[in-house]
Amino acid sequence: MESAMIASPRFSHARSTNQWLPLDLKPQVLCPGKVRKTHGSGTKNLASMRVRCENREDGRLEIDRRQLLLSSSTLGVSVLTSGKAMAMPYPAPDLSKCTYPTDLPTCATVEGGCCPPFKEGETAVDFKFPTSMPMRTRKAAHLADAELISKYDKALTLMKKLPLDDPRSFLQQGRVHCAYCNGGYKVGSDTVQVHKSWFFAPFHRWYMYFYERILATLIEDDTFALPFWNWDTEEGMSIPPMFTNKCSSLYDNNRDPCHQPPIRLNLADVTSCDSGDVSANYANIYSHMVSGAGTAELFHGAAIRYNAGTNTLSAGALESSPHNLGHRWSGTPGNPNREDMGSLYSAGKDPLFYTHHSNVDRMWYLWNNTLGNKNYDDKDLMETPFLFYDENKQLVKVKAGDCYDTTKLRYIYQDLELPWLKQGRSLKKAGKLIPKPKTSTFEKAVGDKAKNLSSPLTFKVERPNKSPGKGQVEVLKIEGVETDRKVFSAFEIFINYPEATTTTPFNSPHYAGAFTTIGHGIMTEGSMMSTTTKESFKIGISETLEDLGIQNDDEILVTLVPKSSKDLATSPITFTSITIENVSK
Ligand code: C2O
């Protein structure tokens, strides 16, 4: 049969950098009411193991969440990384081989799975840029007039009424995210993953493009443009009103009840019911858009390549914050994984997701057009194919590099004030400057030994070059970061501020940025499973050093402040090293 393709290839959180455990290391608990599945006769003595239970006739896996601890074994790594050479762009996965997601959070089930309604023999056509479509302007959702609100409501109502096996239906649109992010597809032996790498921005741009085009076609209005959640301005920091009207198709009940308007997005504490501090949010956005994000890698995330053997996942500043935090803040604590928005497999079920991503996309647009930054021009990224169903139910193949210029897709963003850009740096500089601490009392964080981030930790970091050349950016590299796949993990990064705590505001000259993750699940692949993700994180620090007046220092202190304190006892965050490198813009 023909193999049509869908979506983008990507790399699993697993493989080269991850910790995998063979399933034949038998777990010690039974599966009440289910068939206990045993694999071989493993004899390794691991202190604790997760149990793998087979659930029902469909063979879906169910993991018993009572088994909470994870061995730090590195078993399996070599099995999964063997023999790779010659990096290249990922090919598209075979749509006909889509499976039930292998990377779901505990307790999560996806009725009917996440696969698209692919028909045997179906093939993808190459995307053609629209030629006769009007230029559309995506507008801020909180400023939308009655006409736009009613258009969107009408279009989404129609989308929700489409037969469930229509690839344009709302159910299928939501599944797109689940399949690409939770292990529905494989390319070779790699699990497709569109987060934590350079695929994040282009994949989601194309995704929003088709979602928007389907809505426009349903109401026969080519001027329809997806509104964006303007969380980067004080007036737009709450959930936009059009999404909180219970009678509207834009409503979703699975949102945090204490994060309803007028409560503002709180980037400092996504689970608190307190309204976010506007200045702190601006400083956070500024750090992830400007001071920390001066290169393509810093903003977009790491390169990953097919056949590379040792890809290291690393989310860019765009993905880390506010993106991840916005997800977490929006979903409800009433659900085990803060579904809908709080988990990747379910996020696409909430209409708010698409408007959140419209602003994430706008951040990219601003990073290019207003801030003048250049995207990756690497063919391995630009030639990467993604496949989507378009507004005519046609399977279409697009390339990551073809969406860089939104005007070719016939849309731009409403031109608005950018208070975080105007005020971000001065807000940070106006914060408390603490005297330079003695560095001699702190250790260096180098080498492979895992350090447990159960509370704030400070390390001395040497600067390889005190006067980086023109056009160079000084980058802080935190490597070997290992987090529990099931939970939200985050730490803030401060420079020369060993006393920093979870309540130290972002509008501090010492604040550099944040590492964040959204909980996924337990990854299962064949006979292996993984409960943690290993990745790295990079953030630009040149401007922060300048603001602190320490450009001539030989070494700095870096303090990592873990945020998810509640989870840290059972799900520690560890990392191996912190170093500095100078990179060209
Ligand atoms: Cu695919 Cu907001 O994530």
Coordinates of C-alpha atoms and ligand atoms in Angstrom, one line a residue:
M1 CA 0.0 0.0 0.0
E2 CA 1.0 3.6 -0.6
S3 CA 2.7 5.2 2.3
A4 CA 1.4 8.6 2.8
M5 CA 3.0 10.8 5.3
I6 CA 2.1 13.1 8.0
A7 CA 3.7 15.7 10.0
S8 CA 7.1 16.2 10.9
P9 CA 9.7 13.8 11.9
R10 CA 11.4 14.3 15.1
F11 CA 13.2 12.8 17.7
S12 CA 12.1 11.0 20.8
H13 CA 12.9 12.2 24.2
A14 CA 14.3 8.9 24.5
R15 CA 17.1 7.4 22.7
S16 CA 20.5 8.8 22.9
T17 CA 20.3 11.0 25.9
N18 CA 17.6 9.3 27.8
Q19 CA 17.4 6.7 30.5
W20 CA 15.7 3.6 29.3
L21 CA 14.7 0.6 31.3
P22 CA 14.0 -2.8 29.7
L23 CA 10.5 -3.9 30.5
D24 CA 11.8 -7.4 31.3
L25 CA 13.1 -6.1 34.6
K26 CA 10.0 -7.3 36.4
P27 CA 8.1 -4.9 38.4
Q28 CA 7.1 -5.8 41.9
V29 CA 3.4 -4.9 41.9
L30 CA 0.4 -6.6 40.4
C31 CA -2.1 -5.1 38.1
P32 CA -5.4 -5.3 39.8
G33 CA -8.1 -6.3 37.4
K34 CA -5.6 -6.4 34.5
V35 CA -3.3 -8.9 32.9
R36 CA 0.1 -8.6 34.3
K37 CA 2.5 -8.7 31.5
T38 CA 5.9 -10.1 32.1
H39 CA 8.8 -10.0 29.7
G40 CA 11.5 -12.6 29.9
S41 CA 13.2 -13.3 33.2
G42 CA 15.1 -10.2 34.0
T43 CA 17.1 -10.5 37.1
K44 CA 18.5 -7.0 37.5
N45 CA 18.1 -5.8 41.0
L46 CA 16.6 -2.4 40.7
A47 CA 15.3 -0.9 43.9
S48 CA 12.1 0.2 42.3
M49 CA 10.4 -0.3 39.0
R50 CA 7.4 0.7 37.2
V51 CA 4.9 -1.9 36.3
R52 CA 3.7 -2.5 32.9
C53 CA 0.2 -3.8 32.7
E54 CA -1.7 -4.7 29.7
N55 CA -5.1 -3.2 29.6
R56 CA -8.0 -4.7 27.9
E57 CA -8.1 -6.4 24.5
D58 CA -6.7 -3.6 22.5
G59 CA -3.3 -4.2 24.0
R60 CA -2.9 -0.6 25.2
L61 CA -0.5 -0.1 28.0
E62 CA -1.4 1.1 31.3
I63 CA 1.3 2.1 33.8
D64 CA 0.6 1.8 37.5
R65 CA 1.3 5.1 38.9
R66 CA 1.7 3.9 42.4
Q67 CA 5.2 2.9 41.5
L68 CA 6.8 6.2 41.8
L69 CA 10.5 5.9 42.1
L70 CA 12.9 5.5 39.2
S71 CA 16.2 3.8 39.1
S72 CA 19.0 5.9 37.8
S73 CA 20.1 3.1 35.7
T74 CA 21.4 3.9 32.3
L75 CA 20.4 0.6 30.8
G76 CA 19.3 0.6 27.3
V77 CA 21.0 3.7 26.1
S78 CA 23.5 1.9 24.0
V79 CA 20.9 -0.3 22.5
L80 CA 19.0 2.6 21.3
T81 CA 21.8 4.6 19.8
S82 CA 23.8 2.0 18.1
G83 CA 25.3 2.4 14.7
K84 CA 24.1 5.9 13.6
A85 CA 26.1 8.1 11.4
M86 CA 25.5 10.8 8.7
A87 CA 23.0 13.3 9.9
M88 CA 20.3 14.5 7.6
P89 CA 16.8 16.0 7.6
Y90 CA 14.2 13.7 9.0
P91 CA 11.9 12.1 6.4
A92 CA 8.2 12.3 7.0
P93 CA 6.8 9.4 9.0
D94 CA 4.5 6.8 7.4
L95 CA 1.0 7.9 8.2
S96 CA -0.3 4.4 7.7
K97 CA 1.8 3.2 10.6
C98 CA 0.5 5.7 13.2
T99 CA -0.1 4.0 16.5
Y100 CA -1.8 4.6 19.8
P101 CA 0.4 7.2 21.6
T102 CA 3.4 5.6 23.3
D103 CA 4.1 8.7 25.5
L104 CA 1.1 9.4 27.6
P105 CA 1.0 10.7 31.1
T106 CA -0.1 8.3 33.8
C107 CA -3.9 7.9 34.0
A108 CA -4.3 9.4 30.6
T109 CA -6.2 7.5 27.9
V110 CA -7.1 8.9 24.5
E111 CA -10.4 7.4 23.3
G112 CA -9.9 6.3 19.8
G113 CA -6.2 7.2 19.8
C114 CA -4.6 10.2 18.1
C115 CA -4.2 9.0 14.5
P116 CA -5.6 10.9 11.6
P117 CA -8.3 9.4 9.5
F118 CA -5.8 8.3 6.9
K119 CA -7.2 6.2 4.0
E120 CA -5.3 3.5 2.4
G121 CA -3.7 4.7 -0.9
E122 CA -3.9 8.4 0.1
T123 CA -0.9 10.4 -0.9
A124 CA 0.3 13.9 0.0
V125 CA 0.6 16.7 -2.5
D126 CA 3.2 19.4 -2.1
F127 CA 2.0 22.6 -0.6
K128 CA 1.5 25.6 -2.9
F129 CA 1.6 29.1 -1.6
P130 CA -1.8 30.8 -1.9
T131 CA -1.9 33.3 -4.7
S132 CA -5.2 34.9 -4.5
M133 CA -5.8 35.1 -0.8
P134 CA -6.2 38.5 0.9
M135 CA -3.5 39.5 3.4
R136 CA -5.0 38.7 6.8
T137 CA -4.1 40.4 10.0
R138 CA -4.2 38.4 13.2
K139 CA -5.6 40.6 16.0
A140 CA -5.3 40.6 19.7
A141 CA -8.1 38.4 21.1
H142 CA -9.0 40.8 24.0
L143 CA -9.4 43.6 21.4
A144 CA -11.6 41.6 19.1
D145 CA -14.8 43.2 18.0
A146 CA -18.2 41.5 18.0
E147 CA -17.9 40.6 14.4
L148 CA -14.6 38.7 14.8
I149 CA -15.9 36.9 17.9
S150 CA -19.1 35.8 16.2
K151 CA -17.2 34.7 13.1
Y152 CA -14.8 32.6 15.1
D153 CA -17.6 31.1 17.2
K154 CA -19.6 30.3 14.1
A155 CA -16.6 28.7 12.3
L156 CA -15.6 26.6 15.4
T157 CA -19.2 25.5 15.8
L158 CA -19.2 24.2 12.3
M159 CA -15.8 22.6 12.8
K160 CA -17.1 20.8 15.9
K161 CA -20.1 19.6 13.9
L162 CA -18.1 17.9 11.2
P163 CA -18.1 14.1 11.2
L164 CA -15.5 12.9 13.6
D165 CA -13.6 11.1 10.9
D166 CA -13.3 14.3 8.8
P167 CA -9.6 15.4 9.2
R168 CA -10.9 19.0 9.5
S169 CA -13.1 18.3 12.6
F170 CA -12.1 19.8 15.9
L171 CA -11.5 16.3 17.3
Q172 CA -9.0 15.6 14.5
Q173 CA -7.3 19.0 14.8
G174 CA -6.7 18.3 18.5
R175 CA -5.4 14.9 17.7
V176 CA -2.7 16.4 15.4
H177 CA -0.9 17.7 18.5
C178 CA -1.3 14.4 20.4
A179 CA 0.1 12.3 17.6
Y180 CA 3.1 14.4 17.0
C181 CA 3.9 15.1 20.6
N182 CA 3.0 11.9 22.4
G183 CA 4.5 9.2 20.3
G184 CA 2.0 8.4 17.6
Y185 CA 4.6 8.3 14.9
K186 CA 7.9 6.8 14.2
V187 CA 10.6 7.6 11.7
G188 CA 13.0 4.8 11.4
S189 CA 13.5 3.9 15.0
D190 CA 13.0 7.4 16.3
T191 CA 9.7 8.6 17.8
V192 CA 8.4 11.8 16.3
Q193 CA 8.6 14.8 18.6
V194 CA 8.0 18.4 17.7
H195 CA 9.1 20.0 21.0
K196 CA 12.4 20.7 22.6
S197 CA 14.2 21.3 19.3
W198 CA 14.4 23.6 16.3
F199 CA 11.1 22.0 15.0
F200 CA 9.0 23.7 17.6
A201 CA 8.4 27.0 15.9
P202 CA 7.9 25.9 12.3
F203 CA 5.8 22.9 13.1
H204 CA 3.3 25.0 15.2
R205 CA 3.2 27.8 12.6
W206 CA 2.1 25.3 9.9
Y207 CA -0.3 23.7 12.3
M208 CA -2.0 27.0 13.1
Y209 CA -2.0 28.0 9.5
F210 CA -4.1 24.9 8.5
Y211 CA -6.4 25.2 11.5
E212 CA -7.1 28.8 10.5
R213 CA -7.6 28.0 6.9
I214 CA -10.1 25.3 7.7
L215 CA -12.1 27.7 9.9
A216 CA -12.1 30.3 7.2
T217 CA -13.3 27.9 4.6
L218 CA -16.1 26.6 6.8
I219 CA -17.5 30.1 7.0
E220 CA -16.5 30.9 3.4
D221 CA -14.5 33.9 4.5
D222 CA -10.9 34.1 3.4
T223 CA -10.4 37.2 5.5
F224 CA -10.8 35.2 8.7
A225 CA -7.6 35.4 10.9
L226 CA -6.9 33.6 14.1
P227 CA -6.9 36.0 17.1
F228 CA -3.9 35.8 19.4
W229 CA -3.8 35.8 23.2
N230 CA -1.9 39.0 23.8
W231 CA -0.4 37.8 27.2
D232 CA 2.6 40.1 26.6
T233 CA 0.6 43.2 27.5
E234 CA -1.1 44.0 30.8
E235 CA -4.6 44.3 29.3
G236 CA -4.2 41.0 27.5
M237 CA -2.7 38.9 30.4
S238 CA -6.0 37.2 31.4
I239 CA -7.8 34.5 29.4
P240 CA -9.5 36.6 26.6
P241 CA -13.2 37.1 27.3
M242 CA -14.3 35.4 24.1
F243 CA -13.0 32.1 25.5
T244 CA -14.8 32.4 28.9
N245 CA -18.3 32.7 27.5
K246 CA -19.9 29.4 28.5
C247 CA -22.4 29.6 25.6
S248 CA -19.6 29.9 23.0
S249 CA -17.9 27.1 21.1
L250 CA -14.7 28.7 22.3
Y251 CA -15.4 27.7 25.9
D252 CA -13.7 24.7 27.6
N253 CA -14.6 23.6 31.1
N254 CA -11.2 22.1 31.7
R255 CA -9.4 25.3 32.8
D256 CA -8.1 26.3 36.2
P257 CA -11.1 27.8 37.9
C258 CA -8.9 30.2 39.9
H259 CA -7.3 31.5 36.7
Q260 CA -10.3 33.2 35.3
P261 CA -10.4 36.9 34.4
P262 CA -9.5 39.3 35.8
I263 CA -6.7 37.1 37.2
R264 CA -3.6 37.5 35.0
L265 CA -1.2 34.9 33.8
N266 CA 1.4 34.4 36.5
L267 CA 4.8 33.4 35.1
A268 CA 6.3 33.4 38.6
D269 CA 4.0 30.7 39.9
V270 CA 1.7 28.9 37.5
T271 CA -0.2 27.0 40.2
S272 CA -0.9 29.9 42.5
C273 CA -4.3 31.6 42.4
D274 CA -2.6 35.0 42.6
S275 CA -2.6 37.3 39.7
G276 CA 0.7 37.6 37.9
D277 CA 2.8 40.7 38.5
V278 CA 2.8 42.7 35.3
S279 CA 6.4 43.9 35.7
A280 CA 7.7 40.5 36.6
N281 CA 5.9 39.0 33.5
Y282 CA 7.4 41.7 31.3
A283 CA 10.9 41.0 32.6
N284 CA 10.4 37.3 32.0
I285 CA 9.2 37.8 28.5
Y286 CA 12.0 40.2 27.8
S287 CA 14.6 37.7 29.0
H288 CA 13.2 35.0 26.7
M289 CA 12.8 37.2 23.7
V290 CA 15.8 39.5 23.9
S291 CA 18.5 39.2 26.5
G292 CA 18.5 35.4 26.6
A293 CA 17.5 34.7 23.0
G294 CA 20.1 36.4 20.7
T295 CA 20.8 33.5 18.4
A296 CA 18.7 31.0 16.4
E297 CA 19.7 28.2 18.7
L298 CA 18.9 30.1 21.9
F299 CA 15.5 31.1 20.6
H300 CA 14.4 28.1 18.6
G301 CA 16.1 25.2 20.4
A302 CA 18.7 22.7 19.4
A303 CA 19.3 21.2 16.0
I304 CA 18.3 17.6 15.8
R305 CA 19.0 15.4 12.8
Y306 CA 18.0 12.1 11.5
N307 CA 20.7 9.5 11.9
A308 CA 22.7 11.7 14.1
G309 CA 23.2 9.2 16.8
T310 CA 23.5 11.6 19.7
N311 CA 20.9 14.3 19.3
T312 CA 20.4 16.3 22.5
L313 CA 17.1 17.7 23.1
S314 CA 17.0 21.4 24.1
A315 CA 14.0 23.7 24.1
G316 CA 14.6 27.3 23.0
A317 CA 13.6 30.3 25.0
L318 CA 10.5 30.6 22.8
E319 CA 9.2 27.3 24.0
S320 CA 10.4 27.5 27.6
S321 CA 8.6 30.7 28.6
P322 CA 5.9 31.9 28.5
H323 CA 4.8 29.1 26.2
N324 CA 5.2 26.1 28.6
L325 CA 4.1 28.2 31.6
G326 CA 1.0 29.4 29.7
H327 CA 0.0 25.8 29.1
R328 CA 0.5 24.9 32.7
W329 CA -1.3 27.9 34.1
S330 CA -4.4 27.4 31.9
G331 CA -5.1 23.7 32.5
T332 CA -7.1 22.7 35.6
P333 CA -5.6 21.1 38.7
G334 CA -8.9 19.2 38.9
N335 CA -7.4 16.8 36.3
P336 CA -4.3 14.6 37.0
N337 CA -2.1 16.3 34.4
R338 CA -3.8 19.7 34.4
E339 CA -5.7 18.7 31.2
D340 CA -6.6 20.1 28.8
M341 CA -4.0 22.8 28.3
G342 CA -1.5 21.4 30.9
S343 CA -0.5 18.4 29.0
L344 CA 0.5 18.1 25.4
Y345 CA -1.7 15.1 24.4
S346 CA -4.8 17.1 25.5
A347 CA -3.9 20.7 24.8
G348 CA -5.5 20.7 21.3
K349 CA -8.9 20.0 22.9
D350 CA -9.1 23.5 24.2
P351 CA -9.7 26.3 21.7
L352 CA -7.5 28.5 23.9
F353 CA -4.6 26.4 22.7
Y354 CA -4.8 27.8 19.2
T355 CA -4.9 31.4 20.4
H356 CA -2.0 30.8 22.8
H357 CA 0.0 29.4 19.9
S358 CA -1.0 32.3 17.7
N359 CA 0.8 34.5 20.2
V360 CA 3.7 32.1 20.4
D361 CA 3.9 32.4 16.6
R362 CA 3.6 36.2 16.9
M363 CA 6.6 36.1 19.3
W364 CA 8.6 34.4 16.5
Y365 CA 7.3 37.0 14.0
L366 CA 8.4 39.8 16.3
W367 CA 11.8 38.2 17.0
N368 CA 12.4 38.3 13.2
N369 CA 10.6 41.4 12.1
T370 CA 10.9 43.8 15.0
L371 CA 14.0 42.5 16.7
G372 CA 15.8 41.7 13.4
N373 CA 17.0 38.2 14.3
K374 CA 17.8 35.5 11.8
N375 CA 16.4 32.0 11.8
Y376 CA 18.3 28.8 11.3
D377 CA 19.3 28.5 7.6
D378 CA 20.3 24.9 8.0
K379 CA 18.9 22.6 5.2
D380 CA 18.4 19.8 7.6
L381 CA 15.8 21.9 9.3
M382 CA 14.4 23.8 6.3
E383 CA 13.9 20.8 4.1
T384 CA 12.1 18.8 6.9
P385 CA 8.7 17.9 5.7
F386 CA 5.5 18.1 7.8
L387 CA 2.2 16.8 6.7
F388 CA -1.2 18.2 7.4
Y389 CA -4.7 17.9 6.1
D390 CA -5.7 21.2 4.5
E391 CA -9.1 23.0 4.2
N392 CA -10.1 20.7 1.4
K393 CA -9.3 17.5 3.3
Q394 CA -6.3 17.1 1.1
L395 CA -3.1 15.7 2.7
V396 CA -0.4 18.3 2.1
K397 CA 3.3 18.2 2.5
V398 CA 5.0 21.4 3.7
K399 CA 8.6 22.2 4.5
A400 CA 9.7 23.7 7.7
G401 CA 11.7 26.4 5.9
D402 CA 8.8 27.5 3.8
C403 CA 6.9 29.2 6.6
Y404 CA 9.6 31.6 7.7
D405 CA 7.9 34.5 5.8
T406 CA 4.3 34.8 7.0
T407 CA 3.4 37.1 4.2
K408 CA 3.8 34.2 1.8
L409 CA 1.1 32.5 3.9
R410 CA -0.8 35.7 3.6
Y411 CA -0.9 36.8 7.2
I412 CA 0.7 39.4 9.4
Y413 CA 0.1 40.5 13.0
Q414 CA -1.6 43.5 14.3
D415 CA 0.9 46.2 15.2
L416 CA 0.8 46.9 18.9
E417 CA 2.8 48.4 21.7
L418 CA 5.4 46.0 23.1
P419 CA 5.7 47.0 26.8
W420 CA 8.0 44.2 27.6
L421 CA 10.4 45.3 24.9
K422 CA 10.2 49.0 25.9
Q423 CA 10.5 48.4 29.6
G424 CA 11.9 44.9 30.1
R425 CA 15.6 45.9 30.5
S426 CA 14.9 49.0 32.6
L427 CA 12.5 47.0 34.8
K428 CA 15.3 44.5 35.4
K429 CA 17.9 47.1 36.0
A430 CA 15.7 48.9 38.5
G431 CA 15.5 45.8 40.6
K432 CA 17.7 45.2 43.6
L433 CA 21.4 44.9 42.8
I434 CA 23.1 42.8 45.4
P435 CA 26.8 43.2 46.1
K436 CA 29.1 40.9 44.3
P437 CA 29.5 37.7 46.4
K438 CA 32.8 35.9 47.0
T439 CA 33.1 33.2 44.4
S440 CA 35.8 31.3 46.2
T441 CA 33.4 29.5 48.5
F442 CA 31.5 27.8 45.6
E443 CA 32.3 24.7 43.6
K444 CA 32.3 24.4 39.8
A445 CA 29.7 22.3 38.2
V446 CA 31.6 20.3 35.6
G447 CA 31.8 16.7 34.7
D448 CA 29.1 14.0 34.7
K449 CA 28.2 13.6 38.3
A450 CA 24.5 14.3 38.7
K451 CA 23.7 17.2 41.1
N452 CA 20.3 17.1 42.7
L453 CA 18.4 20.3 42.5
S454 CA 16.1 19.8 45.4
S455 CA 16.7 23.4 46.6
P456 CA 18.5 26.4 45.1
L457 CA 22.1 25.6 44.3
T458 CA 24.9 27.9 43.4
F459 CA 28.0 27.1 41.3
K460 CA 31.1 29.0 40.2
V461 CA 31.4 29.2 36.4
E462 CA 34.5 30.3 34.6
R463 CA 34.3 32.5 31.6
P464 CA 36.4 31.2 28.7
N465 CA 36.8 34.7 27.3
K466 CA 36.2 37.9 29.0
S467 CA 35.9 39.9 25.8
P468 CA 33.9 37.9 23.3
G469 CA 34.3 39.3 19.8
K470 CA 31.9 41.5 18.1
G471 CA 28.7 39.7 17.1
Q472 CA 29.4 37.0 19.7
V473 CA 27.1 36.1 22.5
E474 CA 28.0 34.6 25.8
V475 CA 25.9 31.6 26.4
L476 CA 25.3 29.7 29.7
K477 CA 25.0 26.0 29.1
I478 CA 23.3 23.7 31.6
E479 CA 23.7 20.1 30.5
G480 CA 22.5 16.7 31.5
V481 CA 19.3 18.1 32.9
E482 CA 17.2 15.1 33.9
T483 CA 13.6 15.5 34.9
D484 CA 10.7 13.2 35.6
R485 CA 8.6 12.9 32.5
K486 CA 5.4 12.9 34.4
V487 CA 5.5 16.2 36.1
F488 CA 6.0 19.9 35.4
S489 CA 9.6 20.8 36.1
A490 CA 11.2 24.3 36.2
F491 CA 14.1 26.2 37.5
E492 CA 15.0 29.9 37.3
I493 CA 18.5 31.0 36.6
F494 CA 20.2 33.9 38.5
I495 CA 23.6 35.3 38.2
N496 CA 25.7 36.4 41.1
Y497 CA 22.8 36.0 43.5
P498 CA 23.3 33.0 45.7
E499 CA 20.5 34.1 48.0
A500 CA 17.9 33.8 45.2
T501 CA 14.8 31.9 46.1
T502 CA 11.5 31.0 44.4
T503 CA 10.2 34.4 45.4
T504 CA 13.0 36.4 43.9
P505 CA 11.3 38.6 41.3
F506 CA 12.2 38.3 37.6
N507 CA 12.6 42.1 37.5
S508 CA 15.9 41.7 39.1
P509 CA 19.1 42.5 37.2
H510 CA 20.4 39.1 38.3
Y511 CA 17.6 37.2 36.5
A512 CA 18.7 35.3 33.3
G513 CA 15.8 33.1 32.3
A514 CA 14.0 29.9 33.1
F515 CA 14.1 26.2 32.1
T516 CA 10.7 24.6 32.1
T517 CA 9.0 21.4 30.9
I518 CA 5.5 20.2 30.5
G519 CA 4.9 16.7 31.9
H520 CA 4.5 14.1 29.2
G521 CA 4.3 10.6 30.4
I522 CA 6.1 7.4 30.5
M523 CA 7.6 6.7 27.2
T524 CA 7.3 3.1 26.0
E525 CA 9.1 1.8 22.9
G526 CA 9.0 -1.9 22.1
S527 CA 10.3 -3.5 25.2
M528 CA 11.8 -0.4 26.7
M529 CA 10.4 2.4 28.8
S530 CA 11.6 5.6 30.0
T531 CA 10.5 7.7 33.0
T532 CA 12.8 10.6 32.7
T533 CA 13.9 13.0 30.0
K534 CA 17.5 14.2 29.7
E535 CA 18.1 17.4 27.9
S536 CA 20.2 20.6 28.0
F537 CA 19.3 24.3 28.2
K538 CA 21.0 27.4 27.0
I539 CA 20.4 31.0 27.7
G540 CA 22.3 34.1 26.5
I541 CA 23.9 36.1 29.3
S542 CA 25.9 38.9 27.7
E543 CA 23.4 41.6 28.5
T544 CA 22.8 40.4 32.0
L545 CA 26.6 40.5 32.7
E546 CA 26.7 44.0 31.3
D547 CA 23.7 45.1 33.5
L548 CA 25.5 43.7 36.5
G549 CA 28.7 45.5 35.5
I550 CA 30.7 42.3 35.6
Q551 CA 32.0 42.0 32.0
N552 CA 35.5 41.9 33.3
D553 CA 35.2 39.2 35.8
D554 CA 36.9 35.9 35.3
E555 CA 34.1 33.9 36.8
I556 CA 30.5 34.3 37.8
L557 CA 28.1 32.6 40.1
V558 CA 25.1 30.8 38.7
T559 CA 22.2 30.0 41.0
L560 CA 19.5 27.5 39.8
V561 CA 16.2 27.8 41.7
P562 CA 13.9 24.9 41.3
K563 CA 10.2 25.9 41.1
S564 CA 8.1 22.8 41.4
S565 CA 8.9 22.3 45.0
K566 CA 5.9 20.0 45.6
D567 CA 7.2 17.4 43.2
L568 CA 10.8 17.6 44.0
A569 CA 10.8 14.9 46.7
T570 CA 9.5 12.2 44.4
S571 CA 10.6 13.7 41.1
P572 CA 14.0 15.4 41.5
I573 CA 15.6 17.6 38.9
T574 CA 19.2 16.7 38.3
F575 CA 21.9 18.1 36.0
T576 CA 25.5 17.5 35.4
S577 CA 27.3 20.7 34.3
I578 CA 27.1 24.4 33.9
T579 CA 29.6 26.0 31.5
I580 CA 29.9 29.1 29.3
E581 CA 30.6 29.3 25.6
N582 CA 30.9 32.1 23.2
V583 CA 28.9 31.8 20.0
S584 CA 28.4 33.9 16.9
K585 CA 25.1 35.5 16.3
Ligands
C2O1 CU1 3.0 21.7 20.8 CU2 2.1 24.5 23.1 O1 2.8 22.9 22.3

